[in-house]
Amino acid sequence: MILLGDKEFFKGIGAIRYEGKGSDNPLAFKYYNPEQLVAGKPMREHFKFAVAYWHSFCGTGSDPFGPGTLVHPWDAPSDPLEAGRLKADAAFEFITKLGFDYFCFHDFDLVQEADTLAASEQRLQQISDYILKKMQASGLKLLWGTANCFSHPRYMNGAATNPDFRILARAGAQIKLALDTTIKLGGENYVFWGGREGYMSLLNTNLKRELDHLGRFLGMARDYGRAQGFKGTFFIEPKPMEPMKHQYDYDAATVIGFLKQYGLQDDFKLNLEVNHATLAGHSMQHEMEVAAAHGMLGSIDANRGDYQNGWDTDQFPNNINEVTLAMLTFLEAGGLQGGGINFDAKLRRNSTDPEDLFLAHIGGADTFARALLIAEKILDSSPYRVLRKERYQSYDWGKGREFEAGELDFKDLYHIAMEQGKVPLQSGKQELFENLINQYI
Ligand code: XUL
Ligand code: CO
């Protein structure tokens, strides 16, 4: 069912349906078939696809070399609340037509921030009343909310890591309101992306003090959220740099160490983003493996970088190989813990037709669906798992097993090595593994 306000923003585009890979209708899914079972679960539930409010309904295509190219009709009214309501109408029309179940937002994506904190709070209350009604009428859900504590000039030196306590307190107030809004809208998770939690220069930075502040601040936010009855998961979204030269939430491994250091590991997991992984010099699969190894694979921000440059281009996913590798880890980890796949991706600046937003999300969803199907086949029907397991077979019996069980001491290794003689080389078979993946793609 499509629920529209008085105004239709995406005219001429109806509900997007699954038509299968034989279809040549650009406005249809070729692989994403929401009810189709993969590994015993419908695709819809595996993915929990979400639309990112900021890119899809706030982004204008502006870049450092020129102004925006996308003129959104919902931005027309000068009254911020009226503009916020129209934006919500457009968002709900789009997401409903697309057939996704979720959205994600920053506080001031929903409505423009006011001049004072008190007036901003009031605006957030009013716009969230309106959005709550739309959620109830449409059945759309909130995957996660977050606060934008990086755009306003007050945050130029960071939010929770700001050297000025007054700014830290201001960030606390803002995140309290964002959490309140998330809870009010039934948000399933809450995300922290510390855009400016890092430094531009170590010369003027007390790194240890800033890390301690961040750890304490996140613990306070967690305690507040839990006291308000929030049952969802808190996520940290790692990113190594941009906008700062160095960000404390550098990558999955760094964040996991940080969470454990500050006693946050039971309430926090990771929201991993493809283009952040590549900025950190990793692959998305690497970041997912690290998170999964610690039981912290919480959610995914889906996008991709450009292979010819080194910044956060936030393009829609379309690389089957990259996403297939990620889906291998996804399936082996038993999926995501609490989160979903949020398209934190934006149209190119010269993609200016209203239908382009549909095409982009359709392509992204199809890339994930196709990759999931391939990954399922690789795991179920190919020798992949067996080949990998065989590399470790020396730990499945005898002294190897005793080692894993903690039954050997260091001197035992010495005696074993003395007795075993020359060990033959074991091939890692990397090319065999690579060929196998391509065979199934
Ligand atoms: C920035 C980024 C953010 C977070 C939410 O690179 O990914 O949009 O996802 O603040
Ligand atoms: Co993101």
CSV table of N, CA and C and ligand atoms in Angstrom, one decimal, residues 54 237 271 273 276 301 344, ligand 2:
chain,number,residue,atom,x,y,z
A,54,TRP,N,20.0,11.6,5.4
A,54,TRP,CA,20.9,12.7,5.0
A,54,TRP,C,21.3,12.8,3.6
A,237,GLU,N,30.7,3.7,14.8
A,237,GLU,CA,31.0,3.6,13.3
A,237,GLU,C,32.5,4.0,13.1
A,271,ASN,N,29.1,-0.5,13.7
A,271,ASN,CA,28.5,-0.2,12.4
A,271,ASN,C,29.6,0.0,11.4
A,273,GLU,N,31.4,0.5,7.7
A,273,GLU,CA,31.0,1.2,6.4
A,273,GLU,C,32.1,0.8,5.4
A,276,HIS,N,34.7,3.4,4.6
A,276,HIS,CA,35.6,3.7,5.8
A,276,HIS,C,36.6,2.6,5.9
A,301,ASP,N,27.0,0.1,7.0
A,301,ASP,CA,26.7,1.3,6.1
A,301,ASP,C,27.2,0.9,4.8
A,344,ASP,N,24.3,4.2,3.2
A,344,ASP,CA,25.0,5.5,3.4
A,344,ASP,C,25.7,5.9,2.2
B,2,CO,CO,28.1,6.0,7.7
